[in-house]
CSV table of C-alpha atoms and ligand atoms in Angstrom, one decimal:
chain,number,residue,atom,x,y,z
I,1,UNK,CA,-14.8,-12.4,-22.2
I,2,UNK,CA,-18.5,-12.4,-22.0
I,3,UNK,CA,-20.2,-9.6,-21.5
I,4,UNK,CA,-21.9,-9.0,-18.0
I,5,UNK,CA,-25.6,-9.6,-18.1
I,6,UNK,CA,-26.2,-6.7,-15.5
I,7,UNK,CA,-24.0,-4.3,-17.7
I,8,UNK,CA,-25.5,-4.7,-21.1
I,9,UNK,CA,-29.3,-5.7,-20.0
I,10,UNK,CA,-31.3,-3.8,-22.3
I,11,UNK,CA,-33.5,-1.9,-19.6
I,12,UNK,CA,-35.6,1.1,-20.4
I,13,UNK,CA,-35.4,3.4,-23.3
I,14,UNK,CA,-36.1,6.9,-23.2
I,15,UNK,CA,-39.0,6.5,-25.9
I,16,UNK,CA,-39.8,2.6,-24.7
I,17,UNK,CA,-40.6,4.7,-21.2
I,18,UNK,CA,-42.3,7.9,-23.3
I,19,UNK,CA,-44.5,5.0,-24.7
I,20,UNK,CA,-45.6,3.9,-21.3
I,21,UNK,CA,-45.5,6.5,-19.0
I,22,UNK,CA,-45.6,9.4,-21.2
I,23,UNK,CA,-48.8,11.0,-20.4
I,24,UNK,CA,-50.7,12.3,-17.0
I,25,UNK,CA,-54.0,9.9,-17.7
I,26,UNK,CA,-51.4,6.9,-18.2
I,27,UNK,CA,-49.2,8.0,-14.8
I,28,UNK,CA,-52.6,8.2,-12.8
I,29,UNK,CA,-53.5,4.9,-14.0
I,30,UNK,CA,-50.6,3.0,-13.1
I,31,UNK,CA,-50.9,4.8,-10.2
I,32,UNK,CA,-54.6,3.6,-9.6
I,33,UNK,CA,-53.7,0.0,-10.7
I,34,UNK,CA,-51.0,-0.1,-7.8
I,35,UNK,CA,-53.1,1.2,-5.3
I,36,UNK,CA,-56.1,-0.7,-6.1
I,37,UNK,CA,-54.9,-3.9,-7.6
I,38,UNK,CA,-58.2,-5.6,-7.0
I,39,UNK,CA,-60.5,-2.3,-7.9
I,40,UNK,CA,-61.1,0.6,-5.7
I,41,UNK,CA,-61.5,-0.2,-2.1
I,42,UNK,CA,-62.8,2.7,0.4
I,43,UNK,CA,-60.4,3.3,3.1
I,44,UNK,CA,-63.0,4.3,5.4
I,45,UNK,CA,-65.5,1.6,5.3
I,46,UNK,CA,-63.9,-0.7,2.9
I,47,UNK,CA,-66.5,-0.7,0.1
I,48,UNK,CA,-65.7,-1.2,-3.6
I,49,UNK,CA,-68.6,0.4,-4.8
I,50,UNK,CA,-67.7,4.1,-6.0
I,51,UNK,CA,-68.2,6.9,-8.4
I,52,UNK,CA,-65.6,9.5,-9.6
I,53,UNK,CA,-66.3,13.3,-8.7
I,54,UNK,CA,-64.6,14.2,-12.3
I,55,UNK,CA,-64.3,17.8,-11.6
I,56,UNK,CA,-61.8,17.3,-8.4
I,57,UNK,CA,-60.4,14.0,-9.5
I,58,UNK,CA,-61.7,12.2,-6.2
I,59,UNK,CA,-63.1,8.5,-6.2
I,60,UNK,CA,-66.3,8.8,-3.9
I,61,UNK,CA,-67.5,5.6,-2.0
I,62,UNK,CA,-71.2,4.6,-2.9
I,63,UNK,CA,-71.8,3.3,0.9
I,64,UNK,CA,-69.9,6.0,3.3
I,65,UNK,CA,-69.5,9.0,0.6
I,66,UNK,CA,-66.8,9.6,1.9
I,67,UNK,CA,-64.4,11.3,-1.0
I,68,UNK,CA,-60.7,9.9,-1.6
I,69,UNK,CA,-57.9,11.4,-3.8
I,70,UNK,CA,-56.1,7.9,-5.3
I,71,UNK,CA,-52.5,9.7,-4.1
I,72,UNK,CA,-53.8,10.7,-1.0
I,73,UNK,CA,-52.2,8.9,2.4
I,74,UNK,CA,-49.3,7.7,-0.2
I,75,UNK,CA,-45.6,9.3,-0.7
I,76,UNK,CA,-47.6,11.1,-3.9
I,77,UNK,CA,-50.0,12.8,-1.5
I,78,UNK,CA,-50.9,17.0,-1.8
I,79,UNK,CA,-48.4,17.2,-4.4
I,80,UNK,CA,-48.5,19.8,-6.8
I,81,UNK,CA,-46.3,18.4,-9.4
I,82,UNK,CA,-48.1,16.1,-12.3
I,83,UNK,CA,-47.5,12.6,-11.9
I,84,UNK,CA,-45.9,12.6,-15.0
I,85,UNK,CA,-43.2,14.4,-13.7
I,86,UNK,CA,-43.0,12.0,-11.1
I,87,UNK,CA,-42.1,9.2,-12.9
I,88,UNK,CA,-40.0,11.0,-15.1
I,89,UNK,CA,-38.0,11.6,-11.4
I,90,UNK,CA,-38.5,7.5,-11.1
I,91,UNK,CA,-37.1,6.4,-14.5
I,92,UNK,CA,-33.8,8.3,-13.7
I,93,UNK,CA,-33.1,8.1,-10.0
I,94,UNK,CA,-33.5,4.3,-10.8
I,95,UNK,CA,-32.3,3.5,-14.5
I,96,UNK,CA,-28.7,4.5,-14.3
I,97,UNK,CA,-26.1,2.7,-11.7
I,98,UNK,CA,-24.5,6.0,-10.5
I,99,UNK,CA,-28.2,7.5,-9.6
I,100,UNK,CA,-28.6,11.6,-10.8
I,101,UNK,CA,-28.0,14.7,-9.0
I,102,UNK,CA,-31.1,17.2,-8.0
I,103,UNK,CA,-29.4,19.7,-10.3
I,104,UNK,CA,-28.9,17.1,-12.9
I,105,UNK,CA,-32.9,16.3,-12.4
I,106,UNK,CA,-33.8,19.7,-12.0
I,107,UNK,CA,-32.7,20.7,-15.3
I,108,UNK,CA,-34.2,17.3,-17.0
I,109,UNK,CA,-37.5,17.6,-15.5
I,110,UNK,CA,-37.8,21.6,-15.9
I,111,UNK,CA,-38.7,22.4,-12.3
I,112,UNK,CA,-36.0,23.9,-9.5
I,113,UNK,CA,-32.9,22.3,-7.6
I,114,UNK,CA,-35.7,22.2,-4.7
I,115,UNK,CA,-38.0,20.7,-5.9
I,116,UNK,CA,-35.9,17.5,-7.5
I,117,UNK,CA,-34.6,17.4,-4.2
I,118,UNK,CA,-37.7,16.9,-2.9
I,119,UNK,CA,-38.7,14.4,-5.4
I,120,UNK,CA,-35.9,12.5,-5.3
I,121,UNK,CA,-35.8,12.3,-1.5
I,122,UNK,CA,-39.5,11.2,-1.1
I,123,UNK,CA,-38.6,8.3,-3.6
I,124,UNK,CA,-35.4,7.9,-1.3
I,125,UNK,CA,-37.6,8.0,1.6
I,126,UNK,CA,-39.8,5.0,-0.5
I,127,UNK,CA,-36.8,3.0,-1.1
I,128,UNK,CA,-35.3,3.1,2.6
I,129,UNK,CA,-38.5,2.3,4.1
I,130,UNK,CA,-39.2,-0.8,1.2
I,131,UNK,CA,-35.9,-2.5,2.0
I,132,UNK,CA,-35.5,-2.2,5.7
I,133,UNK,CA,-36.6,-5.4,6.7
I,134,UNK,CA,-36.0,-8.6,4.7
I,135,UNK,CA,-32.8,-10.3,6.1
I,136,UNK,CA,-30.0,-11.0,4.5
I,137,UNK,CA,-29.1,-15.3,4.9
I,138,UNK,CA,-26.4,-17.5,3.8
I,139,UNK,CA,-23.0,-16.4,2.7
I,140,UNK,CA,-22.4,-13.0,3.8
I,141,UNK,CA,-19.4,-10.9,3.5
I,142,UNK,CA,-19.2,-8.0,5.4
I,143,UNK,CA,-16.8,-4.7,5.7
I,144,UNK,CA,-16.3,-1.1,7.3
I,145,UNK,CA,-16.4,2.2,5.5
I,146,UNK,CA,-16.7,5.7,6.3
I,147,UNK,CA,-19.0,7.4,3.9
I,148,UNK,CA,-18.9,11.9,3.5
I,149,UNK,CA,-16.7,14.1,4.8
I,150,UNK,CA,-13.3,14.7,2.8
I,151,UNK,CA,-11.7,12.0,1.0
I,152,UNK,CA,-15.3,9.9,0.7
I,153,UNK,CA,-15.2,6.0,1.0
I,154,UNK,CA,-11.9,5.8,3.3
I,155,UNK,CA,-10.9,2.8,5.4
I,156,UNK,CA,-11.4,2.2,8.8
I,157,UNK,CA,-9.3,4.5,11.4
I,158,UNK,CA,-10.0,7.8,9.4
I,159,UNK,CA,-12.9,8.6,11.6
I,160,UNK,CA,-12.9,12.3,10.8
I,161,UNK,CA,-15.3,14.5,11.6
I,162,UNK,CA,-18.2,14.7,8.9
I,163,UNK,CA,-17.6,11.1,8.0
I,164,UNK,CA,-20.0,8.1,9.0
I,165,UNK,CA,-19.4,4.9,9.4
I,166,UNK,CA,-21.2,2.3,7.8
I,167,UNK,CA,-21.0,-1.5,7.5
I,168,UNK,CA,-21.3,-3.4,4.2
I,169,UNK,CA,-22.8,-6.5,3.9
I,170,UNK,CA,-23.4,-8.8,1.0
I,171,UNK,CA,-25.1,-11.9,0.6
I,172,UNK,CA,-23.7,-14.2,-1.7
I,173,UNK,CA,-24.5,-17.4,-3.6
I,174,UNK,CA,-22.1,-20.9,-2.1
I,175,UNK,CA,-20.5,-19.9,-5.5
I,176,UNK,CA,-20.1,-16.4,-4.0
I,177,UNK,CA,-21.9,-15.1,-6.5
I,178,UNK,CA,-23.6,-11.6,-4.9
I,179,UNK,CA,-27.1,-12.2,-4.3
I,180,UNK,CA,-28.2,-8.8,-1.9
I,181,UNK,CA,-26.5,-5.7,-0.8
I,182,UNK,CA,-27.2,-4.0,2.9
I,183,UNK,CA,-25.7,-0.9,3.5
I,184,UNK,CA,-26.2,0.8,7.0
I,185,UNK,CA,-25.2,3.5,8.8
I,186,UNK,CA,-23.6,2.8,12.9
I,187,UNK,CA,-22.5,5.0,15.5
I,188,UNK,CA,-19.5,2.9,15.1
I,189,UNK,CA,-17.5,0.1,14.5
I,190,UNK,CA,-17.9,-1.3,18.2
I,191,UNK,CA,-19.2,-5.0,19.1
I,192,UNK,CA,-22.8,-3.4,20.5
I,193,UNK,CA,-23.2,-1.7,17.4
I,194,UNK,CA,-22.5,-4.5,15.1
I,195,UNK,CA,-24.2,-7.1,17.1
I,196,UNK,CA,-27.3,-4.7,17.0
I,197,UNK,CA,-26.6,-4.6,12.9
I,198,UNK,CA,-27.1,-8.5,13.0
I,199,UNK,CA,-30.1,-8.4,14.5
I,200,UNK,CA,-31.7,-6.4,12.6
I,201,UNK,CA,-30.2,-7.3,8.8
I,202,UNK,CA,-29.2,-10.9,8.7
I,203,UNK,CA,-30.6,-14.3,9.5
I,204,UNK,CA,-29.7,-16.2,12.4
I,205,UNK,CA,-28.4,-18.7,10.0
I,206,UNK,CA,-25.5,-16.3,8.1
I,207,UNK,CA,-22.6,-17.8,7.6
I,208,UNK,CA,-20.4,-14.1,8.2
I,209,UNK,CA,-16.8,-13.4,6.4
I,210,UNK,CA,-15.5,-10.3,7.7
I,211,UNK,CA,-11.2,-9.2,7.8
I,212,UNK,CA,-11.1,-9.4,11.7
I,213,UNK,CA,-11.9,-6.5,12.5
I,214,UNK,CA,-12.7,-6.9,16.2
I,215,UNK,CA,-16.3,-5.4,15.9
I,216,UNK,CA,-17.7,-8.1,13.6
I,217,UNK,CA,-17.4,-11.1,16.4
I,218,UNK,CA,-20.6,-9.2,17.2
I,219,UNK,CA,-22.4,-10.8,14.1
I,220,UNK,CA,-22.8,-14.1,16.8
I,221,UNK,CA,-24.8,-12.1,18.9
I,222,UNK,CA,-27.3,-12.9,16.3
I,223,UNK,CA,-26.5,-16.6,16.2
I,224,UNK,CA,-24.7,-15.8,12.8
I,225,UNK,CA,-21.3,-18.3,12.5
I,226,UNK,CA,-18.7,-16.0,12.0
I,227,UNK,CA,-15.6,-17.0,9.8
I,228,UNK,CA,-11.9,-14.8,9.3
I,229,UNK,CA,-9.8,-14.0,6.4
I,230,UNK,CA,-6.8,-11.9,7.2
I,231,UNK,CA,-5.8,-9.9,4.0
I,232,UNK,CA,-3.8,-7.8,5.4
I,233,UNK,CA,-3.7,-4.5,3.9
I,234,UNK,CA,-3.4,-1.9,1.0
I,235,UNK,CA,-4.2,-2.9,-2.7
I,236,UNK,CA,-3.8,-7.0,-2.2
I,237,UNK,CA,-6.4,-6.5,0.6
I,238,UNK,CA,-8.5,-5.0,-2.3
I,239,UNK,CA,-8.2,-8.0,-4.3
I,240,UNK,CA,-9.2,-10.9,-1.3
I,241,UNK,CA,-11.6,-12.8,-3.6
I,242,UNK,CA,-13.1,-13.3,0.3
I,243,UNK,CA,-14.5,-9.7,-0.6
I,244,UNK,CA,-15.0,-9.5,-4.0
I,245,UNK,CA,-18.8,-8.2,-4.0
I,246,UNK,CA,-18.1,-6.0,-1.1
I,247,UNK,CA,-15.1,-4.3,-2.5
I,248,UNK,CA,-17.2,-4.0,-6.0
I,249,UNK,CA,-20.2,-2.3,-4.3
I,250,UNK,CA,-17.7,-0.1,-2.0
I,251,UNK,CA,-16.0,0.7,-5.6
I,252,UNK,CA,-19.3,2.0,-6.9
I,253,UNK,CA,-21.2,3.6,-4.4
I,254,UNK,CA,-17.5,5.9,-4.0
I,255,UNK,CA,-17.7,6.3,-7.9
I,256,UNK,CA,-21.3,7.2,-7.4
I,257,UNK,CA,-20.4,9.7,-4.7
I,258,UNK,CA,-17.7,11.7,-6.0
I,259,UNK,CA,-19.0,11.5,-9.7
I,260,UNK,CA,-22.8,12.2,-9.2
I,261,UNK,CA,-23.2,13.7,-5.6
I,262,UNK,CA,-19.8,15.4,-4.9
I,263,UNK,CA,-21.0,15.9,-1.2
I,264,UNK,CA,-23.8,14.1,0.8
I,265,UNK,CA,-25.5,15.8,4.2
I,266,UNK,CA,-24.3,13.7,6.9
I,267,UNK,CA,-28.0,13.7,8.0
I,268,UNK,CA,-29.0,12.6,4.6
I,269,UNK,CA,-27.0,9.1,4.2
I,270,UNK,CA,-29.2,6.5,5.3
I,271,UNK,CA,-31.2,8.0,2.4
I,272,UNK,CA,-28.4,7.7,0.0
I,273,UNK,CA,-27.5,4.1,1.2
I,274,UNK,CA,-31.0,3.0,0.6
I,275,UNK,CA,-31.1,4.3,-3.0
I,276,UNK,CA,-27.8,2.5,-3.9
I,277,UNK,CA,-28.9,-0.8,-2.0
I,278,UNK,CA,-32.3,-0.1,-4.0
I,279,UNK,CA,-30.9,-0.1,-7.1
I,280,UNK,CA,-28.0,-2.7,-6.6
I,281,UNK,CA,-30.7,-5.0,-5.1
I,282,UNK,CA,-33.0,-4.9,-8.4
I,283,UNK,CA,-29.8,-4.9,-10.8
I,284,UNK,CA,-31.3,-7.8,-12.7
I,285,UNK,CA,-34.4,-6.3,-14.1
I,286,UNK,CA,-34.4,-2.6,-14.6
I,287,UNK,CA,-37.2,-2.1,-16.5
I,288,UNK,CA,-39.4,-3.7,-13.9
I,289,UNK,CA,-37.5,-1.1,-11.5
I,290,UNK,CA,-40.0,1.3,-12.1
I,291,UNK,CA,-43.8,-0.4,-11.6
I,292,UNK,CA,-42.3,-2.2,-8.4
I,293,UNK,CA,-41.3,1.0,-6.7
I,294,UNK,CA,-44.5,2.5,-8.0
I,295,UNK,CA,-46.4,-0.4,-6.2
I,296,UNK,CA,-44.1,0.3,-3.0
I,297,UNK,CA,-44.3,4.4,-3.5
I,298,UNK,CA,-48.6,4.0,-2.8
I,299,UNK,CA,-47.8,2.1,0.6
I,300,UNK,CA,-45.6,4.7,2.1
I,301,UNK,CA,-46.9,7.3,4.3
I,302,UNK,CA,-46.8,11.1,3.1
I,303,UNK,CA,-43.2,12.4,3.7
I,304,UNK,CA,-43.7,16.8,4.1
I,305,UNK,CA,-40.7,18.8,3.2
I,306,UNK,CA,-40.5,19.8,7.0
I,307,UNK,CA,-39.7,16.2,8.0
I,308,UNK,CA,-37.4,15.4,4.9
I,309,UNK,CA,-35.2,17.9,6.0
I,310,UNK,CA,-34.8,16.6,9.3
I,311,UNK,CA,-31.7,13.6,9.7
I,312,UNK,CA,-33.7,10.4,9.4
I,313,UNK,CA,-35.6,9.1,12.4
I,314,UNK,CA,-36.5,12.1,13.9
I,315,UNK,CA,-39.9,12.7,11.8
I,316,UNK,CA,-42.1,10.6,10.8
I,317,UNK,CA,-44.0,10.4,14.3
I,318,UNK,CA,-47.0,8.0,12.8
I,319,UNK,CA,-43.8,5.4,12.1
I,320,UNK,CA,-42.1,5.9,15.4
I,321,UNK,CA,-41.7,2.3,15.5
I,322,UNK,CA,-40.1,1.6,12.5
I,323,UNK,CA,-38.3,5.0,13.0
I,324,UNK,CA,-36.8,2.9,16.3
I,325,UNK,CA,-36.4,0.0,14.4
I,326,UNK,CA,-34.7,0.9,11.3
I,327,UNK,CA,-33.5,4.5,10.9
I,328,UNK,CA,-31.8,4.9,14.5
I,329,UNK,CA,-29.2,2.7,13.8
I,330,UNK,CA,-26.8,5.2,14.7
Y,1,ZN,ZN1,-66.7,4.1,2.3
C-alpha cells in the first residue's frame, strides 16, 4: 500500500526548527519580516523612513516621531514572554495532528499551565479569526456532531447538556478527494441554523451531500444543490464512502479530544474547532505551517486574558462585526 503523503511528510524537526527559530534576535526578525514585508511602514503617518530607539526596542518614524513596538497592535502585543517562547508554542500547537495540551506545553516551554493556556489560545484566537471567511465550493459533504460533555463526538439525538452541536463540512475534489475542512459550532441542528451555516461557509455553487437529516435542506437557502444518501445507521453508516473525509475528520478530532484535551470548556469550542480546521486545512505543508500563521498572528488584534476567557463573541468589542459575523454562530 503506499504510504500517505500527509502521514509521512517530513515536516519540521526539532533541531531543523532550533536552526531557524532558535534565538530571540531570529524570532523578532521573522516577526519584523511579516509585519513589514516591504520595510517598516509608520502606522501613524505611513512613513518608511525610521530609526530604532535600541534601548526600548521601538522603531521611531523619521517624519511623525512617533515610537512603535514591531508587536504592538498584533496578537504578540504587551507580552512579557520572549518571542522565542512563542514560537516554541507555534511549532507544537501546529506540528503534530492531535495538537498539545496546556499542561503538555507548559512543561515543554518551562512556564505555568496559565500561561500556555494563554498562549495557546491567542494562537487559537489567530487561527479562528484567519479561516473564518473563505468559502468552501464544489463537492461538499456535510454531517452533525455533538462535541464535549460526556461521551465526546456522539451522534445526533444525544443532545445532553454540556454538549454542542456542530456541523462538519468538507469540500472535496470530483474524485472526492478532501480538499478543506469547516467545522462550526450551531445552536442546533434546525433548518434556520443550517441555512445561516451556508451562508456564511459555502459557495452558492456547492454541490451538498448530507444523510437526510432534515436540517441540511437548509444548505439551498444559500443557492447550494443539495443531494441525499441514506446510509442508514450504526457502523455501515460509518463506512458510506458518501462520507469518507467527514467521518475521517470526525474520527480525529474525537481522537484528538479524548487523547490530548480530555475535556473542552463549552465556551472554549469554536476555539478548538478552528485549531483542528487550521491544521487539517494546511495538512499538506507543515513546515510552512509555522511562517504563514506568523504572517496571519501580526494581523490580529491584541486578545487580553480578560477577553480570552470570555465564550467567543462576547469580547473583542473593536471586531464586533466580525464577532456578529463569525463567532455567534450559535
Ligand atoms: Zn509616522
Amino acid at each position: 500500500m503506499a504510504r500517505n503523503a500527509v502521514q509521512f511528510q517530513k515536516g519540521l524537526s526539532e533541531s531543523a526548527f532550533e536552526q531557524l527559530y532558535g534565538t530571540e534576535e531570529q524570532c523578532r526578525a521573522i516577526v519584523i519580516a511579516s509585519r513589514w514585508p516591504n520595510g517598516f511602514e509608520c502606522p501613524v503617518c505611513g512613513a518608511g523612513q525610521y530609526s530604532v530607539v535600541t534601548t526600548r526596542d521601538l522603531y521611531q518614524c523619521a517624519k511623525c516621531r512617533r515610537q512603535t513596538s514591531p508587536i504592538a497592535g498584533t496578537i504578540f502585543a504587551s507580552t512579557h514572554l520572549p518571542l522565542r517562547l512563542w514560537f516554541r508554542a507555534i511549532y507544537h500547537l501546529t506540528q503534530s495532528k492531535q495538537g498539545i495540551s496546556s499542561v503538555e506545553l507548559g512543561r515543554r516551554l518551562g512556564v505555568t499551565q496559565t500561561t500556555a493556556w494563554k498562549l495557546k489560545h491567542k494562537l487559537k484566537q489567530v487561527m479562528l479569526e484567519r479561516d473564518a471567511t473563505k468559502p468552501l465550493t464544489g463537492r461538499v459533504e456535510i454531517d452533525d456532531t455533538y462535541i464535549g460533555g460526556e461521551g465526546s463526538g456522539g451522534k445526533r439525538g444525544r443532545g445532553a447538556p454540556g454538549k454542542t452541536p456542530v456541523v462538519v463540512a468538507v469540500e472535496t475534489t470530483s474524485e472526492g478527494k478532501p480538499v478543506r475542512l469547516k467545522l462550526r459550532r450551531v445552536t442546533s441542528f434546525c433548518a434556520a441554523s443550517i441555512s445561516q451555516f451556508a451562508k456564511r461557509s459555502l459557495d452558492p455553487n456547492c454541490s451538498v451531500v448530507s444523510d437526510g437529516l432534515q436540517c441540511f435542506a437548509g444548505v439551498t437557502d444559500a443557492g447550494c444543490a443539495h443531494q441525499v444518501v441514506k446510509t442508514g445507521s450504526g457502523p455501515k453508516a460509518a463506512r458510506s464512502p458518501a462520507f469518507k473525509w467527514v467521518n475521517t475528520a470526525l474520527g480525529n478530532i474525537k481522537a484528538a479530544i479524548t487523547g490530548t484535551y480530555r475535556a473542552i470548556n463549552r465556551k472554549h469550542v469554536p476555539r478548538y474547532l478552528a485549531e483542528f480546521e487550521y491544521r487539517f486545512n494546511r495538512r499538506y505543508d507543515l513546515a510552512a505551517i509555522i511562517p504563514r500563521l506568523t504572517w496571519a498572528a501580526v494581523r490580529t488584534t491584541p486578545m487580553p486574558y480578560r477577553l480570552l476567557k470570555l465564550a467567543e463573541g462576547v469580547g473583542k468589542p473593536r471586531d464586533a462585526r466580525l464577532a456578529r459575523s463569525v463567532y455567534l454562530i450559535a
